[in-house]
PDB file of C-alpha atoms in Angstrom:
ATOM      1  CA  UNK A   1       0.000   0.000   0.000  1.00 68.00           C
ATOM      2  CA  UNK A   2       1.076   3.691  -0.861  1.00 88.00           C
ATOM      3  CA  UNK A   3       1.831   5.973   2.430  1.00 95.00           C
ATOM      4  CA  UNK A   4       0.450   9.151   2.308  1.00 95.00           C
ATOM      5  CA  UNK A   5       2.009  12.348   3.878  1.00 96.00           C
ATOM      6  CA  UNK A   6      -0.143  13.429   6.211  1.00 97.00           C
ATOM      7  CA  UNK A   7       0.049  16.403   8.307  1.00 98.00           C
ATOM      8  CA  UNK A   8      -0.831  16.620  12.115  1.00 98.00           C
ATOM      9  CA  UNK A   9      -0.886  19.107  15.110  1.00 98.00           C
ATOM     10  CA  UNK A  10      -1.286  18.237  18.665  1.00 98.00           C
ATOM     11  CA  UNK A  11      -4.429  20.385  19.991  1.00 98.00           C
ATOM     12  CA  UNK A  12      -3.379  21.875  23.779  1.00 96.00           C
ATOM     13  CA  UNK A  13      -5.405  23.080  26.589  1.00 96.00           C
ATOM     14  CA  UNK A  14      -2.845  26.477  27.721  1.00 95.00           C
ATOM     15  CA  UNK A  15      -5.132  27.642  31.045  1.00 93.00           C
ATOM     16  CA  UNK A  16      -2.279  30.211  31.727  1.00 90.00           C
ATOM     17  CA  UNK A  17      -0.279  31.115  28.596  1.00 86.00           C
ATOM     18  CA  UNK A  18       2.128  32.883  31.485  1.00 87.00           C
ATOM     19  CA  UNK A  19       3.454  29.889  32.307  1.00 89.00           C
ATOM     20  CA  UNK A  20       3.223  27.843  28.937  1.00 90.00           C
ATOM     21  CA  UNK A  21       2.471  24.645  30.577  1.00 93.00           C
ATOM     22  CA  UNK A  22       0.054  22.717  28.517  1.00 95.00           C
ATOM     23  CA  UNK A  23      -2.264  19.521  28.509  1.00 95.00           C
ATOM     24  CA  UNK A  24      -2.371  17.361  25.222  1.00 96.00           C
ATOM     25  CA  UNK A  25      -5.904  16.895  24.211  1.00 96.00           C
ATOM     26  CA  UNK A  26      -6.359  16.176  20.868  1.00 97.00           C
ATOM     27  CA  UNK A  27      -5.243  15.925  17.279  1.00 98.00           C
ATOM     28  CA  UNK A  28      -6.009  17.425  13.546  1.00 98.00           C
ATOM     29  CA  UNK A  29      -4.810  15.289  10.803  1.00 98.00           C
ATOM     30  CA  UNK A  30      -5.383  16.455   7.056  1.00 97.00           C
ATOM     31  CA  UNK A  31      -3.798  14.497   3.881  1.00 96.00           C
ATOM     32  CA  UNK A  32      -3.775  16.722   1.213  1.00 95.00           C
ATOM     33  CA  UNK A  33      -3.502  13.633  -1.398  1.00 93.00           C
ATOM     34  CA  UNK A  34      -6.848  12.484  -0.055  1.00 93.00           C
ATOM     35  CA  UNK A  35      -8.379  15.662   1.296  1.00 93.00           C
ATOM     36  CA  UNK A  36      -9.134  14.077   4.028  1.00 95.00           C
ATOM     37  CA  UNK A  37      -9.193  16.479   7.549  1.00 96.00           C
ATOM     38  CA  UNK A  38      -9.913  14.741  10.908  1.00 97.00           C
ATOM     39  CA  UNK A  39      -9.931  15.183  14.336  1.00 98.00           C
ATOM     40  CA  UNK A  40     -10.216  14.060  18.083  1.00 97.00           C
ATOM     41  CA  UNK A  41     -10.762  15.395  21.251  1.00 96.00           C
ATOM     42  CA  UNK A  42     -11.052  14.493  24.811  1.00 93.00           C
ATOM     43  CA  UNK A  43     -13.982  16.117  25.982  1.00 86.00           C
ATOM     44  CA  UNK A  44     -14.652  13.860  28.677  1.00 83.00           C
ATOM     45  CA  UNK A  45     -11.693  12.568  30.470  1.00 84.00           C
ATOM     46  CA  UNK A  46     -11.341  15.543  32.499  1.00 84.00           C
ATOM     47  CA  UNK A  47      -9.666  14.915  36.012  1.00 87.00           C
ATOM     48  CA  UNK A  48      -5.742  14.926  34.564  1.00 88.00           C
ATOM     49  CA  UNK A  49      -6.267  18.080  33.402  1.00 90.00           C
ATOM     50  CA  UNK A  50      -7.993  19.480  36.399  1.00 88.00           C
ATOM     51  CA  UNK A  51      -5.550  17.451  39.207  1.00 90.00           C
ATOM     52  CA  UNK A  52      -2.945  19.571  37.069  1.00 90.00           C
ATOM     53  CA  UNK A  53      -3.752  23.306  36.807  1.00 92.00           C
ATOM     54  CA  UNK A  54      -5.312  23.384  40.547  1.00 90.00           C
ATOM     55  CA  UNK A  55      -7.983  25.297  41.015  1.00 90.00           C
ATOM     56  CA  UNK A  56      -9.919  24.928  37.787  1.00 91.00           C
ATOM     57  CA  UNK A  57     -12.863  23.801  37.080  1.00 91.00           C
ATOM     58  CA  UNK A  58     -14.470  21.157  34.865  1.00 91.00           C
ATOM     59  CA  UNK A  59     -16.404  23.548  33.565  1.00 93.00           C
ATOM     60  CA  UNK A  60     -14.056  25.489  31.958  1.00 93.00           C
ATOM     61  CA  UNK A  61     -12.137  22.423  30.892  1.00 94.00           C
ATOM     62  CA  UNK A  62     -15.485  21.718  29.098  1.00 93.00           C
ATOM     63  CA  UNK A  63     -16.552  24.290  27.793  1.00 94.00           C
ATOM     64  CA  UNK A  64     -13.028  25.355  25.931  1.00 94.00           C
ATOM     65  CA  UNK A  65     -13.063  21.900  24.359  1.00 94.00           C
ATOM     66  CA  UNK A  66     -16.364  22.237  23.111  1.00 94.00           C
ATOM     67  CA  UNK A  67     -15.901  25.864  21.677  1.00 94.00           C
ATOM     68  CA  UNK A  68     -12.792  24.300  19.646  1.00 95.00           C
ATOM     69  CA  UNK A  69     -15.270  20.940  19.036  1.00 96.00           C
ATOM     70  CA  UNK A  70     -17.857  23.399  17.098  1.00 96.00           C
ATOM     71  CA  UNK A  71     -15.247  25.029  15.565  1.00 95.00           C
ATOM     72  CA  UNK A  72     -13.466  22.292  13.814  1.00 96.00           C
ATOM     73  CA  UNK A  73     -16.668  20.584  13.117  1.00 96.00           C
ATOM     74  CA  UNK A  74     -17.579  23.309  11.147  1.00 95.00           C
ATOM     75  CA  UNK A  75     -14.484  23.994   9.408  1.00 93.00           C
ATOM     76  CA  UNK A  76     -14.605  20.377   8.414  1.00 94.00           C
ATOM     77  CA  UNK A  77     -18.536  20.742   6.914  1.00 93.00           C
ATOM     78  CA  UNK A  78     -16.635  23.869   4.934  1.00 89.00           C
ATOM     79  CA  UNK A  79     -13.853  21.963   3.417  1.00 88.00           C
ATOM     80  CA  UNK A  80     -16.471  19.129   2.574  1.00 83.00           C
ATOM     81  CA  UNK A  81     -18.552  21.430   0.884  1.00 79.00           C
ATOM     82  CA  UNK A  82     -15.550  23.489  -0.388  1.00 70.00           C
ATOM     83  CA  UNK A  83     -15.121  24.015  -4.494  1.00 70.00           C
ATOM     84  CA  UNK A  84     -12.767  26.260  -6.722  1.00 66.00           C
ATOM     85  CA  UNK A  85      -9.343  24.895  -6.073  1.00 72.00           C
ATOM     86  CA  UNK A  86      -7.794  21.444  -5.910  1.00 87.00           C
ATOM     87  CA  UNK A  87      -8.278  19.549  -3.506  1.00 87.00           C
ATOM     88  CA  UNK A  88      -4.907  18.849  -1.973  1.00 91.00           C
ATOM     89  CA  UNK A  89      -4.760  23.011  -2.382  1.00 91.00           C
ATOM     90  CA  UNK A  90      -7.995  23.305   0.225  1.00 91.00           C
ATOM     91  CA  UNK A  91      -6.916  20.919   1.995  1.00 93.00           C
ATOM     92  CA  UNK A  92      -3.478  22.278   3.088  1.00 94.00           C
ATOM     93  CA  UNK A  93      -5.042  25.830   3.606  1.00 93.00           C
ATOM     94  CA  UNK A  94      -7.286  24.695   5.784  1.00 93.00           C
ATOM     95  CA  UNK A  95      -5.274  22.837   8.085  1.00 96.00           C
ATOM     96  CA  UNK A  96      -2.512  26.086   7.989  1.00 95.00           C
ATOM     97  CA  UNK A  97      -5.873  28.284   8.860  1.00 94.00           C
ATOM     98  CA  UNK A  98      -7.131  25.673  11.451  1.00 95.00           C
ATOM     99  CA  UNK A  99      -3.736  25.243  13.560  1.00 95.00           C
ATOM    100  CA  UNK A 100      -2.408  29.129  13.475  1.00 91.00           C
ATOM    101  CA  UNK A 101      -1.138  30.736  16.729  1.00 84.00           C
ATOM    102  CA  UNK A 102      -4.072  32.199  18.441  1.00 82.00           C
ATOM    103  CA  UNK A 103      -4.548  33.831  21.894  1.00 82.00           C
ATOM    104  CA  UNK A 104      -7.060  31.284  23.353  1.00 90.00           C
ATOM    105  CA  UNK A 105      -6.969  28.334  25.892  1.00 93.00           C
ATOM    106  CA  UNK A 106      -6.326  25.989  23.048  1.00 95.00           C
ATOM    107  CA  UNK A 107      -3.876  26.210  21.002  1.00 95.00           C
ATOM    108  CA  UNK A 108      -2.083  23.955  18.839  1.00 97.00           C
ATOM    109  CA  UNK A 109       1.662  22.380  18.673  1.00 96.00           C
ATOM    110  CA  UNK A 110       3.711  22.853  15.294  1.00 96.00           C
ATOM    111  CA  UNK A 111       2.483  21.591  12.410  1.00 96.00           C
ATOM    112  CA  UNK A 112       4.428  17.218  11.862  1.00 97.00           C
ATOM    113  CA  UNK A 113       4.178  15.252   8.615  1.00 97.00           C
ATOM    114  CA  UNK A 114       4.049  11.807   9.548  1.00 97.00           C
ATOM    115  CA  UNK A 115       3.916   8.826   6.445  1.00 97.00           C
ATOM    116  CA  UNK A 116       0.754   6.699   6.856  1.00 97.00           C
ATOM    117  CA  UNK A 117      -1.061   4.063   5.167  1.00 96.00           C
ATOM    118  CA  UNK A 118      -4.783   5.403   6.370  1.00 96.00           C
ATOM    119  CA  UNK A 119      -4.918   9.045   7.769  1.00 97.00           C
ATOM    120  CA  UNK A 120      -7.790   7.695   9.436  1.00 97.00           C
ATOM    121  CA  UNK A 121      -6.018   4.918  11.025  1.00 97.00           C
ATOM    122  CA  UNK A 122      -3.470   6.908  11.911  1.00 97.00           C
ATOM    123  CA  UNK A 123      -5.288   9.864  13.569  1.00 98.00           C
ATOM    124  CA  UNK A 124      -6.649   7.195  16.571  1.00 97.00           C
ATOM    125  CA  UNK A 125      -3.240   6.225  16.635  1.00 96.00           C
ATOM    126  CA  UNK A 126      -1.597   9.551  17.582  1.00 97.00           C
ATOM    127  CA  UNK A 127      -4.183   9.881  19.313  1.00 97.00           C
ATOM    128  CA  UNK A 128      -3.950   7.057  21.847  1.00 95.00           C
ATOM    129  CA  UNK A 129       0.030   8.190  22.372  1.00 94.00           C
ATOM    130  CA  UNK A 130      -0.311  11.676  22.603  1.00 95.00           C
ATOM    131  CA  UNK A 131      -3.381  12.216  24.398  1.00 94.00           C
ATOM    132  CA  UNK A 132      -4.692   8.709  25.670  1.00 89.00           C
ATOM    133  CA  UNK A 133      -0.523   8.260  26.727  1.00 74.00           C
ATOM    134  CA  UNK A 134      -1.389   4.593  25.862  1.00 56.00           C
ATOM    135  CA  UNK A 135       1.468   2.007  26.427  1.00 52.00           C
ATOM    136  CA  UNK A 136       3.019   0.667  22.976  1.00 48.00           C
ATOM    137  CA  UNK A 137       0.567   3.315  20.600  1.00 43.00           C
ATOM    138  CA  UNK A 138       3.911   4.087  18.736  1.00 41.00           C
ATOM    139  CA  UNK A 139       5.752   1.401  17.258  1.00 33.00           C
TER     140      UNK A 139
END
């Protein structure tokens, strides 16, 4: 089977961007070959992140993941429905516009390329090492 480049970005809940310490809680993946964008987030699995910036709440743990939630969902119903230039071309812009620096509680890591057989595959898979920190994920 052909790899295909695929590009990723590790999505990070930033509380206090004074500090700069970070959770990992999700990940965008977008192949431009395939035009395929995807994404995860935990939304629910909320006590790390709370047991490590003391004092805050679920609530705002929530809430900031489901802000960034509706907001990739519906920059992923826009690439979908996207026409005009190739799609390798939307795809690429779109993930650059997606993972930008921005002032907010999320933010995202520096754009990877990683080579992968099935970006879908391969989007649980960071997943479960980045954010899920399961054993053996990578290989």
């Amino acid at each position: 089977m052909t790899q295909l480049a695929c590009r990723y970005a590790l999505v990070r809940f930033m509380p206090h961007s004074d500090t700069e310490e970070f959770v990992n809680i999700g990940i965008v993946v977008a192949c431009p070959q395939t035009g395929f964008f995807g994404f995860r987030l935990e939304a629910r699995k909320h006590k790390r992140i709370t047991d490590f910036f003391v004092g805050l709440s679920p609530e705002t743990y929530t809430s900031a993941v489901l802000v960034m939630a509706s907001e990739l969902h519906r920059v992923k119903e826009q690439l979908d429905h996207r026409t005009g230039e190739d799609v390798a071309t939307r795809t690429r812009s779109t993930f650059d516009n997606v993972t930008h620096a921005r002032e907010a509680m999320v933010k995202f890591s520096k754009a990877r390329v990683i080579l992968a057989d099935s970006p879908e595959v391969e989007l649980e898979r960071l997943f479960s090492h980045y954010v899920d920190q399961t054993p053996d994920a990578v290989t």
